[in-house]
Amino acid sequence: MRMFSTFRAALLLSIAAALPAAAQTTITFASFGGAYQAAQRKALLDPIEKALNITIKEDTLTGIADVRAQVGAKAVKWDVADLGGVSCARGAAEGLFEPLDYSVIKTDGIDKAMASKDWIGVIYYSTVIAYNTQKYGNNGPQSWADFWDTKKFPGTRSLGRGAAETFEIALMADGVDPQKLYPLDVDRALKSLEKIKKNVVAWWASGAQSAQLLKDGEADMVAIWNGRAGAVIKDGAKATINYNQGIFNIDCLVIPKGAKNAALAQKVIAMMVSPELQANIPALIDYGPINSKAFDTGKIPEAAKASINSSPVNAAKQTNMNFDYWRENLNKLTERMDAFLQQ
Amino acid sequence: MTAEAVADRLNAAGIRADARREKSALAALTAPSFVILGLMLFIPVGWLFWLSFIEDGAFSLENYTRMVVEPAYRSIFLTTLELSVLVTVLSVLLGYPVAYMIAMLPPRAASITLTLVLVPFWTAILVRTYAWLVLLQRRGVVNSVLMSWGIIDEPLQLVHNFTGTAIGMLHIMIPFLVLPLYANMRAIDRDYVRAAASLGASPVTAFFKVYLPLSIPGLAAGTVMVFIICLGFYITPQFLGGGRVTTISMKIQQNVATYFNWGAASSLGVVLFLSTILIFWGFSRLFPLRRITEVGGS
Amino acid sequence: MTAGRALPITVRGLVRRYGKVAALDGVDLDVAQGEFLTLLGPSGSGKTTLLMIMAGFTRPDAGSVKFGNVEMVRTPPHKRNLGVVFQSYALFPHMDVAANVAFPLTLRGVGGAERERRVKQALEQVQLGALGGRRVDQLSGGQRQRVALARAIVFEPGILLMDEPLSALDKKLREQMQIELRHLHRSLGTTVIYVTHDQREALTLSDRIAVIDQGQIQQIDTPQRLYEEPASHFVADFIGDSTFVPVTVAGGVARWRDVPLRLPTAPRDGAYLLVLRPEKLVLGGAPDLNGIDAEVAEIVYQGDSVRVDVRLAGGDIVTLRELARAGRIAALPPPGSIVRLGFDPADTLLVPAP
């Protein structure tokens, strides 16, 4: 371990040395607040401040609309912003971001789909099957097709009420190859959802709600974010996660157009996605490193890897969400989903 | 008499100045709240109103045409209306007897009972909503008890639907009905009911012919309040509706996330706002507030 | 409109307690058919409780209330067929005047032209013929009073209960209404139970007055006998502006200090109070009058009369009243003068010392 620490320090120093000798500079990072941002502070920001000898101020945001407002008003307060995957795709299409400098940001170990011209992933979260082990023991549903199979697995279900993820799930349940989901066959997805509708005890609207449904046994199986499921399992809930056919989603980093410290922001982002700092994440919060090389740093114990959603063994079972597709179609499909739910 | 001719104007200028000063002092006292109201309410609301007509930087009615074209909106408006009417009616049916009972109690007992009615106000809505989940869900208290008594074999679907949403909202809304109604009832002189009885009215007749009409102002205030709060309800349907109940407020929130801009949400806000005003106007036509307050006042 | 079926009232053994306090402590009362009886007493005496029990709004703990021969004590108020006029009038604010008056008729199934006729007649009886369409809040206090009255008599109840009905009116209107109530009572012939704390009103209106204190009827008599022959210190004190000075009766002779007083009939030996009322006293002695020496303490001009306060030996202040006629005021002895206070032996009234 000690050797790795030395290695890490050397790496950080080398990045720091690449900087022009600047006085103590300040940049501003905006994210979603709460436990997530607190983990980002500890895992990423603190080491970066030390290595680059800068101060990183923090702010919170609610979504892309905040960034658009700042860029539109030419009053950009943030140098780095953390957004959801679809928001990043959307903002890029609107030209709200500075392009990322991939001569500074190293993408070794990062899935190409997760590093775009204007944005780059920072963490993975997955939508997975979680099921009640009191009900099914350890032989619960292994796929979305099982999730749909109410004969083999009688019991109540819960799915998200949003179109994104739920449509992909419905298609996989209907036998569509996870690698060939896009463009989504919406009619087929809705037809598939129709089959499971009467077994869905609740269409959850928030992560907290999905967790409650799983924890209280209200739903025997839930399509749920791995972080939420992990938290209730740690809390003692009789449930387990199956990563088969999970859907990868990300939070991503952008530099709002007109950011005052754009050059420095490129370096900060470079460090945030570096294997060394990425490896700090799993110990602090139930999200997976975006950089698979984080698993090679030695900082992540072997035993922990099985429960990290983006560890190589779990990543192989999952498929990526297509952010550009959802950027294009989220609103239309949401209305379709709403109409379906209202029937 | 020339000097004395001015005597009736003695101090007149000073007295007028005093009156002016009093008025401007009053204005100065109220000014901050007006300014805050203006800044915090009218400017943001006006801004959102403006945003609802903007799409990609240009004037557009897209945010409004969507509500007509997309089938989901119609049922969302209907659901919201249905839910609000149902909860309001049930609040009246359950809240009126409660208010009546409290108004009939001696003052000490009344204040204790009123406090009990208000206890839920001290708890966060989210907590109360979660408590309903604990009671009503499949493995919740109600179903467990009913099943252990052998009344049912399969758990009833009491929550994650319209029923559960209505129950949760009802619980939150009842104090809003009871409070104004109780205040009104407390002010109704007992002699009215006694007079009715002495004139030959049975308790039931006295109630419907005299007491109920006299309590209409409080009932109207409570009903309007409950109904309008219901129209804007968000947390309870979100948490207890199980995705099957979508209210306008939920859609507003969803549209922010779906359309990545405020316009799609604020157009719904505008429509909700206007329909609230319309309903309020219709209500005031049905129950002229001026006459109501006069009746209550005399 | 005549109430041919005016009813007598018989009350026996009425008890009502509030905790340990007895609001009514065994009340017996007989009211004759068509009588105007006033319940008079200070606040808290129990007079309103008695009325409320008769009306059926308050339950007694025990006792009997009969209207005619019918026991009513367990009958709910709406089946007692009583007219009740409240201190607050209790006119229904959501109905106009005519609807208020028609209310008891509607409940009794009287409709159409008959109802209209009787409402009109009742309103005319209280001199409000033209105001049927008014809203209640457009009426003056006196008019409300009359509407309340019209509403209470329109269904021709045999008994009319009135709870301080005039107390909210100003003095002039009150006196006018008193006269009208007398006339109305005469023309209707109804039995009336009237509650007031105003002794003058009671004296003006009543056939008989029941003075109530501490939950019991202290004395029940005609106004004149009540005033002229009060049975107790309380009654003498409550009715009229009286001053009391202690006297003793020994050997059939009453004395104030050493001064003997002539009486119509001497009571038994013992301690008594001499009741001195302003209108019974004159300044200056005369052989046929009882006389007491006193010092003029204060003279107060009051328009229609002059109040003269005199101080007796021993310090008691006694008030007498001189009508303000020409020359009388100037002739009054100035404060500090010693005068003789005269009063007729027939007006010399003793009540037992409490």
mmCIF file of N, CA and C in Angstrom, chain A residues 45-140:
data_model
loop_
_atom_site.group_PDB
_atom_site.id
_atom_site.type_symbol
_atom_site.label_atom_id
_atom_site.label_comp_id
_atom_site.label_asym_id
_atom_site.label_seq_id
_atom_site.Cartn_x
_atom_site.Cartn_y
_atom_site.Cartn_z
ATOM 1 N N LEU A 45 -12.225 16.466 -4.393
ATOM 2 C CA LEU A 45 -11.844 17.873 -4.278
ATOM 3 C C LEU A 45 -10.696 18.101 -3.308
ATOM 4 N N ASP A 46 -10.783 17.440 -2.160
ATOM 5 C CA ASP A 46 -9.720 17.655 -1.162
ATOM 6 C C ASP A 46 -8.334 17.319 -1.712
ATOM 7 N N PRO A 47 -8.179 16.130 -2.313
ATOM 8 C CA PRO A 47 -6.846 15.812 -2.862
ATOM 9 C C PRO A 47 -6.421 16.786 -3.974
ATOM 10 N N ILE A 48 -7.398 17.246 -4.773
ATOM 11 C CA ILE A 48 -7.045 18.160 -5.873
ATOM 12 C C ILE A 48 -6.564 19.497 -5.320
ATOM 13 N N GLU A 49 -7.255 20.008 -4.316
ATOM 14 C CA GLU A 49 -6.842 21.271 -3.696
ATOM 15 C C GLU A 49 -5.402 21.179 -3.224
ATOM 16 N N LYS A 50 -5.095 20.046 -2.593
ATOM 17 C CA LYS A 50 -3.764 19.880 -2.035
ATOM 18 C C LYS A 50 -2.720 19.803 -3.164
ATOM 19 N N ALA A 51 -3.041 19.001 -4.165
ATOM 20 C CA ALA A 51 -2.070 18.755 -5.232
ATOM 21 C C ALA A 51 -1.837 19.996 -6.090
ATOM 22 N N LEU A 52 -2.915 20.718 -6.375
ATOM 23 C CA LEU A 52 -2.780 21.870 -7.279
ATOM 24 C C LEU A 52 -2.587 23.187 -6.526
ATOM 25 N N ASN A 53 -2.673 23.100 -5.205
ATOM 26 C CA ASN A 53 -2.561 24.298 -4.389
ATOM 27 C C ASN A 53 -3.582 25.354 -4.821
ATOM 28 N N ILE A 54 -4.822 24.892 -4.943
ATOM 29 C CA ILE A 54 -5.895 25.827 -5.292
ATOM 30 C C ILE A 54 -7.004 25.670 -4.259
ATOM 31 N N THR A 55 -7.975 26.566 -4.344
ATOM 32 C CA THR A 55 -9.169 26.447 -3.508
ATOM 33 C C THR A 55 -10.346 26.126 -4.423
ATOM 34 N N ILE A 56 -11.105 25.093 -4.024
ATOM 35 C CA ILE A 56 -12.301 24.769 -4.808
ATOM 36 C C ILE A 56 -13.520 25.134 -3.978
ATOM 37 N N LYS A 57 -14.216 26.165 -4.469
ATOM 38 C CA LYS A 57 -15.463 26.549 -3.793
ATOM 39 C C LYS A 57 -16.564 25.651 -4.316
ATOM 40 N N GLU A 58 -17.590 25.436 -3.456
ATOM 41 C CA GLU A 58 -18.685 24.557 -3.879
ATOM 42 C C GLU A 58 -20.008 25.309 -3.935
ATOM 43 N N ASP A 59 -20.845 24.843 -4.842
ATOM 44 C CA ASP A 59 -22.193 25.391 -4.967
ATOM 45 C C ASP A 59 -23.103 24.198 -5.281
ATOM 46 N N THR A 60 -24.407 24.399 -5.189
ATOM 47 C CA THR A 60 -25.301 23.302 -5.573
ATOM 48 C C THR A 60 -26.169 23.744 -6.747
ATOM 49 N N LEU A 61 -26.624 22.763 -7.513
ATOM 50 C CA LEU A 61 -27.483 23.052 -8.654
ATOM 51 C C LEU A 61 -28.642 22.073 -8.678
ATOM 52 N N THR A 62 -29.633 22.380 -9.510
ATOM 53 C CA THR A 62 -30.778 21.477 -9.615
ATOM 54 C C THR A 62 -30.843 20.818 -10.984
ATOM 55 N N GLY A 63 -30.072 21.325 -11.922
ATOM 56 C CA GLY A 63 -30.102 20.706 -13.249
ATOM 57 C C GLY A 63 -29.615 21.651 -14.332
ATOM 58 N N ILE A 64 -29.834 21.211 -15.548
ATOM 59 C CA ILE A 64 -29.323 21.916 -16.713
ATOM 60 C C ILE A 64 -29.881 23.342 -16.828
ATOM 61 N N ALA A 65 -31.121 23.538 -16.329
ATOM 62 C CA ALA A 65 -31.741 24.857 -16.448
ATOM 63 C C ALA A 65 -30.897 25.922 -15.744
ATOM 64 N N ASP A 66 -30.258 25.544 -14.655
ATOM 65 C CA ASP A 66 -29.399 26.486 -13.934
ATOM 66 C C ASP A 66 -28.203 26.898 -14.780
ATOM 67 N N VAL A 67 -27.601 25.919 -15.431
ATOM 68 C CA VAL A 67 -26.439 26.221 -16.278
ATOM 69 C C VAL A 67 -26.864 27.097 -17.454
ATOM 70 N N ARG A 68 -28.017 26.739 -18.035
ATOM 71 C CA ARG A 68 -28.492 27.511 -19.181
ATOM 72 C C ARG A 68 -28.733 28.973 -18.788
ATOM 73 N N ALA A 69 -29.295 29.162 -17.595
ATOM 74 C CA ALA A 69 -29.575 30.523 -17.130
ATOM 75 C C ALA A 69 -28.276 31.322 -17.027
ATOM 76 N N GLN A 70 -27.241 30.701 -16.461
ATOM 77 C CA GLN A 70 -25.959 31.415 -16.298
ATOM 78 C C GLN A 70 -25.314 31.726 -17.644
ATOM 79 N N VAL A 71 -25.315 30.736 -18.503
ATOM 80 C CA VAL A 71 -24.678 30.946 -19.814
ATOM 81 C C VAL A 71 -25.449 31.995 -20.609
ATOM 82 N N GLY A 72 -26.786 31.864 -20.551
ATOM 83 C CA GLY A 72 -27.637 32.818 -21.275
ATOM 84 C C GLY A 72 -27.429 34.239 -20.791
ATOM 85 N N ALA A 73 -27.236 34.396 -19.484
ATOM 86 C CA ALA A 73 -27.067 35.738 -18.921
ATOM 87 C C ALA A 73 -25.612 36.196 -18.977
ATOM 88 N N LYS A 74 -24.733 35.353 -19.540
ATOM 89 C CA LYS A 74 -23.305 35.640 -19.576
ATOM 90 C C LYS A 74 -22.766 35.997 -18.188
ATOM 91 N N ALA A 75 -23.307 35.308 -17.192
ATOM 92 C CA ALA A 75 -22.840 35.508 -15.817
ATOM 93 C C ALA A 75 -22.537 34.128 -15.256
ATOM 94 N N VAL A 76 -21.465 33.525 -15.727
ATOM 95 C CA VAL A 76 -21.169 32.149 -15.359
ATOM 96 C C VAL A 76 -20.387 32.132 -14.049
ATOM 97 N N LYS A 77 -20.997 31.518 -13.026
ATOM 98 C CA LYS A 77 -20.362 31.468 -11.708
ATOM 99 C C LYS A 77 -19.530 30.208 -11.551
ATOM 100 N N TRP A 78 -19.899 29.155 -12.310
ATOM 101 C CA TRP A 78 -19.303 27.854 -12.087
ATOM 102 C C TRP A 78 -18.227 27.549 -13.132
ATOM 103 N N ASP A 79 -17.184 26.874 -12.654
ATOM 104 C CA ASP A 79 -16.139 26.443 -13.578
ATOM 105 C C ASP A 79 -16.318 24.982 -13.957
ATOM 106 N N VAL A 80 -16.807 24.182 -13.001
ATOM 107 C CA VAL A 80 -17.096 22.787 -13.287
ATOM 108 C C VAL A 80 -18.480 22.481 -12.713
ATOM 109 N N ALA A 81 -19.297 21.835 -13.550
ATOM 110 C CA ALA A 81 -20.621 21.472 -13.054
ATOM 111 C C ALA A 81 -20.842 19.983 -13.237
ATOM 112 N N ASP A 82 -21.544 19.392 -12.268
ATOM 113 C CA ASP A 82 -21.885 17.973 -12.304
ATOM 114 C C ASP A 82 -23.350 17.870 -12.709
ATOM 115 N N LEU A 83 -23.625 17.120 -13.789
ATOM 116 C CA LEU A 83 -25.007 17.011 -14.285
ATOM 117 C C LEU A 83 -25.320 15.548 -14.574
ATOM 118 N N GLY A 84 -26.617 15.267 -14.801
ATOM 119 C CA GLY A 84 -27.009 13.928 -15.220
ATOM 120 C C GLY A 84 -26.627 13.696 -16.682
ATOM 121 N N GLY A 85 -26.527 12.424 -17.064
ATOM 122 C CA GLY A 85 -26.053 12.069 -18.406
ATOM 123 C C GLY A 85 -26.857 12.703 -19.525
ATOM 124 N N VAL A 86 -28.196 12.648 -19.426
ATOM 125 C CA VAL A 86 -29.029 13.202 -20.488
ATOM 126 C C VAL A 86 -28.892 14.722 -20.546
ATOM 127 N N SER A 87 -28.746 15.335 -19.383
ATOM 128 C CA SER A 87 -28.558 16.786 -19.334
ATOM 129 C C SER A 87 -27.279 17.189 -20.052
ATOM 130 N N CYS A 88 -26.228 16.405 -19.870
ATOM 131 C CA CYS A 88 -24.959 16.708 -20.528
ATOM 132 C C CYS A 88 -25.142 16.669 -22.045
ATOM 133 N N ALA A 89 -25.833 15.614 -22.504
ATOM 134 C CA ALA A 89 -26.073 15.494 -23.939
ATOM 135 C C ALA A 89 -26.901 16.665 -24.444
ATOM 136 N N ARG A 90 -27.866 17.018 -23.673
ATOM 137 C CA ARG A 90 -28.755 18.119 -24.040
ATOM 138 C C ARG A 90 -27.987 19.447 -24.099
ATOM 139 N N GLY A 91 -27.208 19.709 -23.022
ATOM 140 C CA GLY A 91 -26.453 20.960 -22.959
ATOM 141 C C GLY A 91 -25.437 21.045 -24.091
ATOM 142 N N ALA A 92 -24.810 19.906 -24.409
ATOM 143 C CA ALA A 92 -23.833 19.891 -25.505
ATOM 144 C C ALA A 92 -24.512 20.271 -26.814
ATOM 145 N N ALA A 93 -25.721 19.720 -27.023
ATOM 146 C CA ALA A 93 -26.461 20.032 -28.251
ATOM 147 C C ALA A 93 -26.828 21.501 -28.301
ATOM 148 N N GLU A 94 -27.040 22.100 -27.159
ATOM 149 C CA GLU A 94 -27.403 23.520 -27.108
ATOM 150 C C GLU A 94 -26.173 24.421 -27.127
ATOM 151 N N GLY A 95 -24.982 23.811 -27.057
ATOM 152 C CA GLY A 95 -23.753 24.608 -27.054
ATOM 153 C C GLY A 95 -23.517 25.357 -25.767
ATOM 154 N N LEU A 96 -23.902 24.750 -24.659
ATOM 155 C CA LEU A 96 -23.774 25.442 -23.374
ATOM 156 C C LEU A 96 -22.410 25.233 -22.724
ATOM 157 N N PHE A 97 -21.580 24.327 -23.306
ATOM 158 C CA PHE A 97 -20.349 23.953 -22.612
ATOM 159 C C PHE A 97 -19.117 24.304 -23.431
ATOM 160 N N GLU A 98 -18.018 24.481 -22.697
ATOM 161 C CA GLU A 98 -16.706 24.566 -23.330
ATOM 162 C C GLU A 98 -16.308 23.146 -23.749
ATOM 163 N N PRO A 99 -15.634 23.002 -24.898
ATOM 164 C CA PRO A 99 -15.138 21.666 -25.247
ATOM 165 C C PRO A 99 -14.072 21.227 -24.242
ATOM 166 N N LEU A 100 -14.005 19.930 -24.008
ATOM 167 C CA LEU A 100 -12.998 19.425 -23.083
ATOM 168 C C LEU A 100 -11.680 19.220 -23.843
ATOM 169 N N ASP A 101 -10.599 19.482 -23.138
ATOM 170 C CA ASP A 101 -9.272 19.380 -23.745
ATOM 171 C C ASP A 101 -8.701 17.997 -23.432
ATOM 172 N N TYR A 102 -8.811 17.091 -24.421
ATOM 173 C CA TYR A 102 -8.376 15.719 -24.153
ATOM 174 C C TYR A 102 -6.866 15.544 -24.250
ATOM 175 N N SER A 103 -6.176 16.667 -24.442
ATOM 176 C CA SER A 103 -4.719 16.587 -24.266
ATOM 177 C C SER A 103 -4.377 16.705 -22.786
ATOM 178 N N VAL A 104 -5.279 17.290 -22.028
ATOM 179 C CA VAL A 104 -5.075 17.405 -20.580
ATOM 180 C C VAL A 104 -5.751 16.257 -19.856
ATOM 181 N N ILE A 105 -6.978 15.943 -20.306
ATOM 182 C CA ILE A 105 -7.774 14.900 -19.646
ATOM 183 C C ILE A 105 -7.450 13.555 -20.283
ATOM 184 N N LYS A 106 -6.966 12.653 -19.455
ATOM 185 C CA LYS A 106 -6.602 11.321 -19.953
ATOM 186 C C LYS A 106 -7.796 10.386 -19.810
ATOM 187 N N THR A 107 -8.139 9.697 -20.926
ATOM 188 C CA THR A 107 -9.332 8.858 -20.914
ATOM 189 C C THR A 107 -9.025 7.370 -20.868
ATOM 190 N N ASP A 108 -7.771 7.025 -20.576
ATOM 191 C CA ASP A 108 -7.461 5.599 -20.445
ATOM 192 C C ASP A 108 -8.337 4.993 -19.363
ATOM 193 N N GLY A 109 -9.005 3.903 -19.671
ATOM 194 C CA GLY A 109 -9.847 3.234 -18.680
ATOM 195 C C GLY A 109 -11.263 3.763 -18.648
ATOM 196 N N ILE A 110 -11.552 4.746 -19.509
ATOM 197 C CA ILE A 110 -12.918 5.285 -19.520
ATOM 198 C C ILE A 110 -13.588 4.870 -20.823
ATOM 199 N N ASP A 111 -14.792 4.301 -20.697
ATOM 200 C CA ASP A 111 -15.591 3.892 -21.845
ATOM 201 C C ASP A 111 -15.759 5.072 -22.796
ATOM 202 N N LYS A 112 -15.517 4.845 -24.110
ATOM 203 C CA LYS A 112 -15.587 5.951 -25.076
ATOM 204 C C LYS A 112 -16.963 6.609 -25.080
ATOM 205 N N ALA A 113 -17.997 5.801 -24.818
ATOM 206 C CA ALA A 113 -19.356 6.342 -24.823
ATOM 207 C C ALA A 113 -19.571 7.336 -23.685
ATOM 208 N N MET A 114 -18.663 7.281 -22.696
ATOM 209 C CA MET A 114 -18.851 8.121 -21.523
ATOM 210 C C MET A 114 -17.937 9.334 -21.530
ATOM 211 N N ALA A 115 -17.232 9.559 -22.638
ATOM 212 C CA ALA A 115 -16.369 10.744 -22.744
ATOM 213 C C ALA A 115 -16.664 11.414 -24.082
ATOM 214 N N SER A 116 -17.408 12.464 -24.051
ATOM 215 C CA SER A 116 -17.830 13.139 -25.266
ATOM 216 C C SER A 116 -17.014 14.400 -25.464
ATOM 217 N N LYS A 117 -17.272 15.084 -26.574
ATOM 218 C CA LYS A 117 -16.511 16.303 -26.888
ATOM 219 C C LYS A 117 -16.617 17.323 -25.749
ATOM 220 N N ASP A 118 -17.838 17.479 -25.220
ATOM 221 C CA ASP A 118 -18.091 18.545 -24.249
ATOM 222 C C ASP A 118 -18.274 18.064 -22.815
ATOM 223 N N TRP A 119 -18.324 16.762 -22.641
ATOM 224 C CA TRP A 119 -18.559 16.274 -21.270
ATOM 225 C C TRP A 119 -17.874 14.947 -21.065
ATOM 226 N N ILE A 120 -17.685 14.605 -19.780
ATOM 227 C CA ILE A 120 -17.094 13.313 -19.449
ATOM 228 C C ILE A 120 -17.742 12.775 -18.173
ATOM 229 N N GLY A 121 -17.950 11.479 -18.142
ATOM 230 C CA GLY A 121 -18.579 10.884 -16.960
ATOM 231 C C GLY A 121 -17.713 11.043 -15.730
ATOM 232 N N VAL A 122 -18.340 11.025 -14.568
ATOM 233 C CA VAL A 122 -17.553 11.088 -13.327
ATOM 234 C C VAL A 122 -17.881 9.914 -12.408
ATOM 235 N N ILE A 123 -19.113 9.439 -12.443
ATOM 236 C CA ILE A 123 -19.459 8.221 -11.701
ATOM 237 C C ILE A 123 -20.469 7.434 -12.521
ATOM 238 N N TYR A 124 -20.553 6.149 -12.210
ATOM 239 C CA TYR A 124 -21.594 5.299 -12.778
ATOM 240 C C TYR A 124 -22.648 5.014 -11.721
ATOM 241 N N TYR A 125 -23.906 5.039 -12.122
ATOM 242 C CA TYR A 125 -24.896 4.349 -11.301
ATOM 243 C C TYR A 125 -25.682 3.439 -12.221
ATOM 244 N N SER A 126 -26.308 2.408 -11.643
ATOM 245 C CA SER A 126 -26.970 1.404 -12.463
ATOM 246 C C SER A 126 -28.406 1.236 -12.029
ATOM 247 N N THR A 127 -29.236 0.951 -13.016
ATOM 248 C CA THR A 127 -30.593 0.532 -12.691
ATOM 249 C C THR A 127 -30.606 -0.980 -12.782
ATOM 250 N N VAL A 128 -30.942 -1.616 -11.660
ATOM 251 C CA VAL A 128 -30.758 -3.063 -11.568
ATOM 252 C C VAL A 128 -32.009 -3.726 -10.990
ATOM 253 N N ILE A 129 -31.985 -5.041 -11.023
ATOM 254 C CA ILE A 129 -33.036 -5.803 -10.348
ATOM 255 C C ILE A 129 -32.615 -5.985 -8.898
ATOM 256 N N ALA A 130 -33.505 -5.599 -7.987
ATOM 257 C CA ALA A 130 -33.288 -5.964 -6.588
ATOM 258 C C ALA A 130 -34.518 -6.744 -6.165
ATOM 259 N N TYR A 131 -34.318 -7.812 -5.382
ATOM 260 C CA TYR A 131 -35.482 -8.600 -4.978
ATOM 261 C C TYR A 131 -35.402 -9.016 -3.530
ATOM 262 N N ASN A 132 -36.568 -9.341 -3.027
ATOM 263 C CA ASN A 132 -36.729 -9.708 -1.627
ATOM 264 C C ASN A 132 -36.243 -11.140 -1.412
ATOM 265 N N THR A 133 -35.241 -11.312 -0.547
ATOM 266 C CA THR A 133 -34.674 -12.646 -0.355
ATOM 267 C C THR A 133 -35.527 -13.503 0.560
ATOM 268 N N GLN A 134 -36.413 -12.866 1.314
ATOM 269 C CA GLN A 134 -37.354 -13.653 2.103
ATOM 270 C C GLN A 134 -38.351 -14.344 1.196
ATOM 271 N N LYS A 135 -38.668 -13.667 0.125
ATOM 272 C CA LYS A 135 -39.664 -14.196 -0.802
ATOM 273 C C LYS A 135 -39.049 -15.231 -1.739
ATOM 274 N N TYR A 136 -37.876 -14.893 -2.275
ATOM 275 C CA TYR A 136 -37.316 -15.744 -3.339
ATOM 276 C C TYR A 136 -36.031 -16.464 -2.938
ATOM 277 N N GLY A 137 -35.592 -16.305 -1.695
ATOM 278 C CA GLY A 137 -34.301 -16.874 -1.319
ATOM 279 C C GLY A 137 -33.206 -16.241 -2.157
ATOM 280 N N ASN A 138 -32.251 -17.038 -2.600
ATOM 281 C CA ASN A 138 -31.217 -16.471 -3.461
ATOM 282 C C ASN A 138 -31.441 -16.826 -4.919
ATOM 283 N N ASN A 139 -32.626 -17.363 -5.202
ATOM 284 C CA ASN A 139 -32.936 -17.764 -6.571
ATOM 285 C C ASN A 139 -33.975 -16.838 -7.198
ATOM 286 N N GLY A 140 -33.735 -15.581 -7.010
ATOM 287 C CA GLY A 140 -34.655 -14.580 -7.545
ATOM 288 C C GLY A 140 -34.466 -14.390 -9.034
#
